Tab-separated table of C-alpha atoms and ligand atoms in Angstrom:
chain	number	residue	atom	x	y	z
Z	1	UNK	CA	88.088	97.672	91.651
Z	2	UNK	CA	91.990	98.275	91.462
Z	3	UNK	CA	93.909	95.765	92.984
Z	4	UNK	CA	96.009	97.144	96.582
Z	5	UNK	CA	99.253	98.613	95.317
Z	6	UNK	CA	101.890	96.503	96.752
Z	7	UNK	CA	104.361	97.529	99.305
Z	8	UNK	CA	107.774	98.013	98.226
Z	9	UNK	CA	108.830	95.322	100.371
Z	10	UNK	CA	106.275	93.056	99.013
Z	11	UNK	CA	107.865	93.720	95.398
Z	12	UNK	CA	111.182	93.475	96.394
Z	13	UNK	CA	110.510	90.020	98.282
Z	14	UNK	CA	108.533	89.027	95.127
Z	15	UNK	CA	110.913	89.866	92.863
Z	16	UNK	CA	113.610	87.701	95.045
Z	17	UNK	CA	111.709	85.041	95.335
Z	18	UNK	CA	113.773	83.049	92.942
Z	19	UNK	CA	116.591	83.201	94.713
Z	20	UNK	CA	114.705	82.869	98.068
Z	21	UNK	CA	112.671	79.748	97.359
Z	22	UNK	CA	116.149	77.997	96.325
Z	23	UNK	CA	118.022	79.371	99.266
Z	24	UNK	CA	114.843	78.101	101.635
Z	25	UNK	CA	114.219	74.417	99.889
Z	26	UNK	CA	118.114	73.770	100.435
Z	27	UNK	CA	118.890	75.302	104.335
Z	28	UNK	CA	114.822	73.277	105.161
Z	29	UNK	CA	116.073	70.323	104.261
Z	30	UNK	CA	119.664	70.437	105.508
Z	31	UNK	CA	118.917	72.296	108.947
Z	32	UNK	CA	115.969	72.610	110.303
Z	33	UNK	CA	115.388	70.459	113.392
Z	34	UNK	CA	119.121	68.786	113.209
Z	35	UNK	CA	121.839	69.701	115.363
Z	36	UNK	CA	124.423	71.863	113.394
Z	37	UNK	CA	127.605	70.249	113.041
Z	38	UNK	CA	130.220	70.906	110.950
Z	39	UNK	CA	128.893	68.774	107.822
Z	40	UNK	CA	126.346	70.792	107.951
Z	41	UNK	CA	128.279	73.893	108.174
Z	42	UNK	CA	130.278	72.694	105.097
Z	43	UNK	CA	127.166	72.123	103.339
Z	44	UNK	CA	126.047	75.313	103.646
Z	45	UNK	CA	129.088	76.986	102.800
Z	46	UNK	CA	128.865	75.535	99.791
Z	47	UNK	CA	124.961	76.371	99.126
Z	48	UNK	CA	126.227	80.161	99.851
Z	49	UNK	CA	128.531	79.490	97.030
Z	50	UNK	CA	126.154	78.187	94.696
Z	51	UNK	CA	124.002	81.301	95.346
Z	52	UNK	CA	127.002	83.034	93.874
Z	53	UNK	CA	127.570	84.906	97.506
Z	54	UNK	CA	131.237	84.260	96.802
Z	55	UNK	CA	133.716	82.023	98.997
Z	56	UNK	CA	134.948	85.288	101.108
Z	57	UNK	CA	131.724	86.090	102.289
Z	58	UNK	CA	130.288	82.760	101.909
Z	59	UNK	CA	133.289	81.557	104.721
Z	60	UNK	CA	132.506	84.228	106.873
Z	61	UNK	CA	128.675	84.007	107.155
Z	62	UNK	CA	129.068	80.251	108.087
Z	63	UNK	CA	131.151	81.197	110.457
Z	64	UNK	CA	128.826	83.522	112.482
Z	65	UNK	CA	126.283	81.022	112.096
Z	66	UNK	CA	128.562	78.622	113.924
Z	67	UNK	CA	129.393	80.846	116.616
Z	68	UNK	CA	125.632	81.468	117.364
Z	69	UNK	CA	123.916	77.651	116.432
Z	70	UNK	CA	126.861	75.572	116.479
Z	71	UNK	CA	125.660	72.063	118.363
Z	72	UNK	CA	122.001	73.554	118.412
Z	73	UNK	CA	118.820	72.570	116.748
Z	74	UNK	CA	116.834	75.342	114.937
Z	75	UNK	CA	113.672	76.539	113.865
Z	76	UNK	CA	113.698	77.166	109.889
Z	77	UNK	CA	112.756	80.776	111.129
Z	78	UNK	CA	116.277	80.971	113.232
Z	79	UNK	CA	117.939	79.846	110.739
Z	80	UNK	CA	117.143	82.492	108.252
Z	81	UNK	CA	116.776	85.109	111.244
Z	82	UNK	CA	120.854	84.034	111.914
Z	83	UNK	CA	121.432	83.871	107.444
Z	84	UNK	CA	119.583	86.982	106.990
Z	85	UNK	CA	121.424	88.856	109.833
Z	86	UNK	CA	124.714	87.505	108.708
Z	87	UNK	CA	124.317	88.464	104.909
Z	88	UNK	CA	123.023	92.109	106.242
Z	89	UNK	CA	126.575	92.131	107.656
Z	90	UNK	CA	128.011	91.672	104.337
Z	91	UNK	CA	126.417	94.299	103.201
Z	92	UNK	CA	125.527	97.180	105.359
Z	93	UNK	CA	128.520	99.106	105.039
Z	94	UNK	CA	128.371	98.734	101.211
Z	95	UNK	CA	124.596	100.261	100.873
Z	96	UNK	CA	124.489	104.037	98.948
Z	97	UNK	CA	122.149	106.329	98.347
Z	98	UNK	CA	120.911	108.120	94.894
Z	99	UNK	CA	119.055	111.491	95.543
Z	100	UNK	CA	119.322	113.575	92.630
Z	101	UNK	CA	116.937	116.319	94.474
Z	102	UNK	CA	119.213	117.031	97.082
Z	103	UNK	CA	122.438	117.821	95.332
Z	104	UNK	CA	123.202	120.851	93.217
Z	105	UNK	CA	121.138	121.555	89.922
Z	106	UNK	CA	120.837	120.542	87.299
Z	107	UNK	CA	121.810	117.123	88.685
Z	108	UNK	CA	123.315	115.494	85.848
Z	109	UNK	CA	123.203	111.149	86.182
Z	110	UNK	CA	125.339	109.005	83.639
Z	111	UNK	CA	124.226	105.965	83.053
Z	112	UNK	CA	126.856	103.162	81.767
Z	113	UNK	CA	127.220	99.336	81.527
Z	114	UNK	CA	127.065	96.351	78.906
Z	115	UNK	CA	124.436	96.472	76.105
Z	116	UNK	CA	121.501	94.419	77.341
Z	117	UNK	CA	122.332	95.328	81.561
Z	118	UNK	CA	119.103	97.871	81.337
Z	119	UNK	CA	120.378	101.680	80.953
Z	120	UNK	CA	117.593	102.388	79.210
Z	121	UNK	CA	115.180	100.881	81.320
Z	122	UNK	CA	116.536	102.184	84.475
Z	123	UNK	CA	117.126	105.472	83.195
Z	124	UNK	CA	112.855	105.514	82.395
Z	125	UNK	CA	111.645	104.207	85.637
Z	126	UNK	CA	114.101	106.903	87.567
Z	127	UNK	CA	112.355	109.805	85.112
Z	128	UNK	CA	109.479	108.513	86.057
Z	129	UNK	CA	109.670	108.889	89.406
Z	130	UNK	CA	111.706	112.149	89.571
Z	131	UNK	CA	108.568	113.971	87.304
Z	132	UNK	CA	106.302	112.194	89.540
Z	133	UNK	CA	107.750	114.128	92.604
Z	134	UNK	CA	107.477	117.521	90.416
Z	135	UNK	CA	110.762	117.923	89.319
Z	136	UNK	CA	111.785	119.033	85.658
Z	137	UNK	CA	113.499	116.237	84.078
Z	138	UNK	CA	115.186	116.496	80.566
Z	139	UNK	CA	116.430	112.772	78.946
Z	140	UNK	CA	119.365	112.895	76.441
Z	141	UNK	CA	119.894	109.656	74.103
Z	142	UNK	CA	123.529	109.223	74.039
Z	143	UNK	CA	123.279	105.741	72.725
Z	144	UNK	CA	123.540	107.060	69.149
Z	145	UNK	CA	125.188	104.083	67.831
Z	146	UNK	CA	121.232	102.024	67.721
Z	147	UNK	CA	118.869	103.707	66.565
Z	148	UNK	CA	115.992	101.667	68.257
Z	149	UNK	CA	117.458	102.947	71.528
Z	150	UNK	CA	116.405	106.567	70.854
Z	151	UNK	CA	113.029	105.455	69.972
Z	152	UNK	CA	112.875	103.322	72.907
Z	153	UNK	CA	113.842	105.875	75.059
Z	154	UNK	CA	111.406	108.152	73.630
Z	155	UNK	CA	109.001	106.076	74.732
Z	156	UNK	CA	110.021	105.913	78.610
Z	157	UNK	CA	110.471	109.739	78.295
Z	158	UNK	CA	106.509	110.302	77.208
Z	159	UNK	CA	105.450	108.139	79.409
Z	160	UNK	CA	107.668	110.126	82.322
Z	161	UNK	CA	106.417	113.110	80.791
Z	162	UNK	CA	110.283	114.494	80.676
Z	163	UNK	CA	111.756	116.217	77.918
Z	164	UNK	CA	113.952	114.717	75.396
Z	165	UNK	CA	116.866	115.726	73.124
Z	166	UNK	CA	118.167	113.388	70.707
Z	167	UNK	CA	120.905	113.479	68.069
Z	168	UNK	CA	121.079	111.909	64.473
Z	169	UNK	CA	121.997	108.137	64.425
Z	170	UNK	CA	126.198	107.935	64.709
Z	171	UNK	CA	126.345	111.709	65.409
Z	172	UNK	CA	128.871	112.276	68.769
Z	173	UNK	CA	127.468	111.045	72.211
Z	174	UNK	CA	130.009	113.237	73.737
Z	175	UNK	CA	128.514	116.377	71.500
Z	176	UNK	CA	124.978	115.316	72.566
Z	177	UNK	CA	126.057	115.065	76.427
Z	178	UNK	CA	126.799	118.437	76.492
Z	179	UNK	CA	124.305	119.805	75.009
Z	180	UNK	CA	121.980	118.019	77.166
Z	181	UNK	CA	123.606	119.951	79.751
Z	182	UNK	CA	123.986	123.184	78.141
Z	183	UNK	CA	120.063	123.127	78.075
Z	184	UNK	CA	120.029	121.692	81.468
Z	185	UNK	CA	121.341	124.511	82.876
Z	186	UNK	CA	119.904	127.267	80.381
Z	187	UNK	CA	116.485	126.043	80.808
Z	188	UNK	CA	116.357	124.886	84.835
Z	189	UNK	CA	116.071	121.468	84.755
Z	190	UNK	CA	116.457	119.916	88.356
Z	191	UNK	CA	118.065	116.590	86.847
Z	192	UNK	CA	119.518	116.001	83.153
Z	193	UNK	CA	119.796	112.091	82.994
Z	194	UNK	CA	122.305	111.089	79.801
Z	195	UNK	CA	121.548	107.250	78.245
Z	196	UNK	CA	124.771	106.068	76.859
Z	197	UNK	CA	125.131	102.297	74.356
Z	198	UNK	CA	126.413	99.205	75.455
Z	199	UNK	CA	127.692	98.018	73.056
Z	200	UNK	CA	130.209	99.757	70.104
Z	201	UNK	CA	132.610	98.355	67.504
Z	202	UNK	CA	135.067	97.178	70.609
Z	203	UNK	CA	135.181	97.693	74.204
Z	204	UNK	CA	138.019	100.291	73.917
Z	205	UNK	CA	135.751	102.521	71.693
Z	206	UNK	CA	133.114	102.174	74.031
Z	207	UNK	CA	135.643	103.186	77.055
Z	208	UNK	CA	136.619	106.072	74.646
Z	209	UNK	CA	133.233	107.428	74.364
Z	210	UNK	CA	132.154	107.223	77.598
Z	211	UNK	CA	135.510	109.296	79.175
Z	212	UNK	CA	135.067	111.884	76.508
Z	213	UNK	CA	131.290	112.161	77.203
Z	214	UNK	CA	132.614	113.098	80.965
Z	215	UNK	CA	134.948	114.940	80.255
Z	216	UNK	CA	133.065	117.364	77.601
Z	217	UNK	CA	130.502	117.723	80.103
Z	218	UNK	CA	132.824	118.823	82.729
Z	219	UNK	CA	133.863	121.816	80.691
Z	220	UNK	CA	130.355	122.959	81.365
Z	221	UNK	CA	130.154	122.048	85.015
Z	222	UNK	CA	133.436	120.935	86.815
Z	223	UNK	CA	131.369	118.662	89.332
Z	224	UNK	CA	129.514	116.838	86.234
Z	225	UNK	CA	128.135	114.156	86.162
Z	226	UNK	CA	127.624	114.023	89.740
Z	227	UNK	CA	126.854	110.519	89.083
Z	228	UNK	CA	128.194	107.991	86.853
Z	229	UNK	CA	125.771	104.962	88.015
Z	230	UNK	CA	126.750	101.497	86.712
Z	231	UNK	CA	124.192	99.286	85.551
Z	232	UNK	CA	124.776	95.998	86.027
Z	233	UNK	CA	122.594	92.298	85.016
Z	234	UNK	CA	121.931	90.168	87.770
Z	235	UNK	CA	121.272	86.877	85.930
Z	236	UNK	CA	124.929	87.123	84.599
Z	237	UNK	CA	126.130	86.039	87.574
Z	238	UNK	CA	129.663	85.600	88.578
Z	239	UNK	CA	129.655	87.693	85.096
Z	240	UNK	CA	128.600	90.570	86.659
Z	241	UNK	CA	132.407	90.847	88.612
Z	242	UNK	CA	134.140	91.198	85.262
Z	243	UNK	CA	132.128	93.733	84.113
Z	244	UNK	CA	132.460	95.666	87.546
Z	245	UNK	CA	136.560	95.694	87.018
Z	246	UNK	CA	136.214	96.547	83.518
Z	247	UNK	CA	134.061	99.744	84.208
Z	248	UNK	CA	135.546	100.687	87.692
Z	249	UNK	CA	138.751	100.565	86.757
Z	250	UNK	CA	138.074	102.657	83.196
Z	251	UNK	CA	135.438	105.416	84.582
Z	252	UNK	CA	134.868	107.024	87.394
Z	253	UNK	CA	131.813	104.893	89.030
Z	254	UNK	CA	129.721	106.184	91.681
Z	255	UNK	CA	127.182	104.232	92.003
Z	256	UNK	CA	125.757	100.793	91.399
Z	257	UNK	CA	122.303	99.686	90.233
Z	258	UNK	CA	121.810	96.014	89.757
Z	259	UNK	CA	118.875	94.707	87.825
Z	260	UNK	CA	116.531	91.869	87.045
Z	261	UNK	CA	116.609	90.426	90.320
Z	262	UNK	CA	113.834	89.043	89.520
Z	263	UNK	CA	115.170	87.000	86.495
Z	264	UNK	CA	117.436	84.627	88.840
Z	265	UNK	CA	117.737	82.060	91.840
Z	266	UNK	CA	121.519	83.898	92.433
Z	267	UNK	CA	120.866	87.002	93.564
Z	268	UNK	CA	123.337	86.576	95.803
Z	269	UNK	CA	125.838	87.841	93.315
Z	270	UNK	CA	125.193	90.947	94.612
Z	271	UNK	CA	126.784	90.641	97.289
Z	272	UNK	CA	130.363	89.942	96.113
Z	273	UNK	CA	129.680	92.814	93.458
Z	274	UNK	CA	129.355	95.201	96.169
Z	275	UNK	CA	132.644	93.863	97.967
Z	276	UNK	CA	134.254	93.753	94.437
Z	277	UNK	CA	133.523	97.727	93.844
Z	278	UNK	CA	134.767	100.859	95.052
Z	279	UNK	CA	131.088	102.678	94.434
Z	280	UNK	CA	127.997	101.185	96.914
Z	281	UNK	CA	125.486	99.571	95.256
Z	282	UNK	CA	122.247	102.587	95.574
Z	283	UNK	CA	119.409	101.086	93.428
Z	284	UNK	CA	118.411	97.408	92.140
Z	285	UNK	CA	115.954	96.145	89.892
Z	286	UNK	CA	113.252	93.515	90.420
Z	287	UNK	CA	111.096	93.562	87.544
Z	288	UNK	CA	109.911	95.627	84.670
Z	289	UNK	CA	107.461	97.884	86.306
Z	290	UNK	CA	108.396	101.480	87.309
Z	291	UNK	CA	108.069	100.538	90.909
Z	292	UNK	CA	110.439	97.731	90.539
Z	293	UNK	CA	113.422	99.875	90.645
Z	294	UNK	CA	114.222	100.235	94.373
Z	295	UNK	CA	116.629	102.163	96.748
Z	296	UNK	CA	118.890	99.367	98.111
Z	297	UNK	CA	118.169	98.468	101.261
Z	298	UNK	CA	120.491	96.002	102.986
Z	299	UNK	CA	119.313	94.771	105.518
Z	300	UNK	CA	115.792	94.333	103.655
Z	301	UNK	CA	117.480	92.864	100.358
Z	302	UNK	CA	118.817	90.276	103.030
Z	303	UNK	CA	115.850	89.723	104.301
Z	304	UNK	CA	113.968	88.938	101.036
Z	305	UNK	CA	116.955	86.951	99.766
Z	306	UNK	CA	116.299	84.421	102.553
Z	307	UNK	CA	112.079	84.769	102.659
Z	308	UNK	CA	111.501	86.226	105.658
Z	309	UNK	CA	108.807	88.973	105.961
Z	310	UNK	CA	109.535	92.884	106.711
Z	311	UNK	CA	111.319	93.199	110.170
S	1	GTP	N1	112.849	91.299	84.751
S	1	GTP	C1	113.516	92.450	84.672
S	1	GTP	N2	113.833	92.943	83.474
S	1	GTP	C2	114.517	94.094	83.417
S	1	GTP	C3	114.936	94.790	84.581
S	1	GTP	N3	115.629	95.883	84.187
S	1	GTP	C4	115.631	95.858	82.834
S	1	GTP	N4	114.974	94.789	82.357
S	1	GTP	C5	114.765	94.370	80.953
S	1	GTP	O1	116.010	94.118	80.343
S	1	GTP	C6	115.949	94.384	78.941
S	1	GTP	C7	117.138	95.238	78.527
S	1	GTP	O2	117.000	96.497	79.140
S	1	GTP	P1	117.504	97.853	78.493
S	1	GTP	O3	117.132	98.930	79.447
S	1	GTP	O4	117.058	97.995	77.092
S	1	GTP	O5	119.075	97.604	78.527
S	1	GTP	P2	120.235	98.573	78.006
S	1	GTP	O6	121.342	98.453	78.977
S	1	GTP	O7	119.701	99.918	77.746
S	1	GTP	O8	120.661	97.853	76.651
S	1	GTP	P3	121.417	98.496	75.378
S	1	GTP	O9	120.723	99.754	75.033
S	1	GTP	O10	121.323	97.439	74.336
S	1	GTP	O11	122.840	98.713	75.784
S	1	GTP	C8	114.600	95.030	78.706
S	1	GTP	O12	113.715	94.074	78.173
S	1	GTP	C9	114.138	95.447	80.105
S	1	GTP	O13	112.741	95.456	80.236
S	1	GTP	C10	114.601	94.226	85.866
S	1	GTP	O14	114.942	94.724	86.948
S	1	GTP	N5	113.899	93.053	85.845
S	2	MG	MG1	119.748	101.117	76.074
């Protein structure tokens, strides 16, 4: 028999539960069933710090927890009811949405960040998904600087069942990208979905490549890409800020996707990435599977992040 497929709510919880289980060990034993005062606010300022939620929003969410408990003893549930609630806040109003079916066609998606962040792998479980709701997806490998990164990609591109178009190792991402959408629009695709590397000889080549791969595939399409999603590694950390500015402040971002969620007890760092950035965070990983990349939903990454079940 094949096991239930789990909710998405039960992955995303799963996936968090690093972070959770730290999060729910520290606020059990400093909260629950003592009356809050303000050493106990202080401490858990600073265990919303250590969860990498930054001191701005750290400072804040203590403070709506002390306008609601202060004085008061709590339940563990209240308290993560009143932590989830409060980190929701943070957040709401920084929560995007990626729907490359609704916008024009082909939909062309850029995919950028540090070598290692998961391009690739994002890029694979979003083909995946797209073919699996009928539409006709071509991949283009514009990471020609590794050449294990075509055949990797390959791979997620078979399994997605979307077509692929490659270019000789070192031959000109920027050449490829348009191409890709050349044939994109020649051939009706619905979504053309460009890999770029991580990684080249020095971050200002890198920069380099990735402008000119926008740029050549505006001449095609003057609203191209319609996104340029970041990809950015959770278990960096406080990491994960630098690499925001660098990007954001070099190419046009318009979306965020963090991944490996899963592969951390500070998933909280999301949450000053997304006040960091100019682009809302739309998709985040928690885990390898194709169904571990997931819309991001505030309120339910909140939620998770603290252990409590679906609303
Ligand atoms: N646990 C976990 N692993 C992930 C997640 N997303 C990606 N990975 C893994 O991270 C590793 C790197 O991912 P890639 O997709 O190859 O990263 P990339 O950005 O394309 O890297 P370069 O091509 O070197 O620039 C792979 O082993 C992925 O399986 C996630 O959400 N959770
Ligand atoms: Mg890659």
């Amino acid at each position: 028999m094949t096991e239930p497929k789990k909710g998405w709510f039960q992955r995303l919880t799963d996936g968090l539960s690093r972070s959770s289980r730290q999060m729910t060990e520290q606020v059990t034993s400093a909260f629950v069933k003592k009356p809050l005062d303000q050493a106990k606010l202080d401490e858990l300022e600073e265990m919303l710090i250590e969860a990498d939620l930054g001191p701005k929003a750290a400072a804040r969410i203590t403070q709506s927890f002390a306008e609601q408990r202060f004085g008061k003893e709590c339940s563990e549930d209240e308290i993560k009811q009143a932590l989830a609630e409060a980190v929701a806040n943070e957040l709401v109003s920084r929560q995007g949405v990626f729907d490359p079916l609704s916008g024009p066609r082909p939909y062309v998606v850029l995919f950028i960040g540090v070598n290692g962040s998961g391009k690739t792998t994002t890029l694979g479980k979003i083909a995946a998904d797209l073919t699996g709701r009928g539409a006709k997806v071509l991949i283009a490998a514009g990471d020609t600087f590794r050449a294990a990164a075509v055949e990797q990609l390959k791979v997620w591109a078979d399994r997605a069942g979307a077509d692929f178009i490659s270019a000789p190792n070192g031959a000109d991402a920027a050449g490829l990208a348009y191409d890709a959408v050349e044939k994109g629009k020649a051939e009706g695709y619905d979504v053309v979905l460009i890999d770029t590397a991580g990684r080249l000889q020095n971050k200002q080549g890198l920069m380099d490549e990735l402008t000119k791969m926008i740029r050549v595939v505006r001449k095609l399409d003057y609203d191209a890409p319609h996104e340029v999603l970041l990809v950015l590694d959770a278990t960096v950390g406080r990491n994960a800020l630098n690499q925001e500015n660098i990007f954001g402040n070099a190419i046009g971002v318009t979306g965020i996707v963090m991944t490996k969620l899963d592969g951390t007890a500070r998933g909280g760092v999301l949450v000053p990435v997304a006040q960091a950035s100019d682009s809302p965070i739309k998709l985040i990983g928690v885990g390898e599977g194709i169904e571990d990349l997931q819309p991001f939903d505030a309120r339910a990454f909140s939620r998770s992040l603290v252990g409590l079940d679906a609303a």
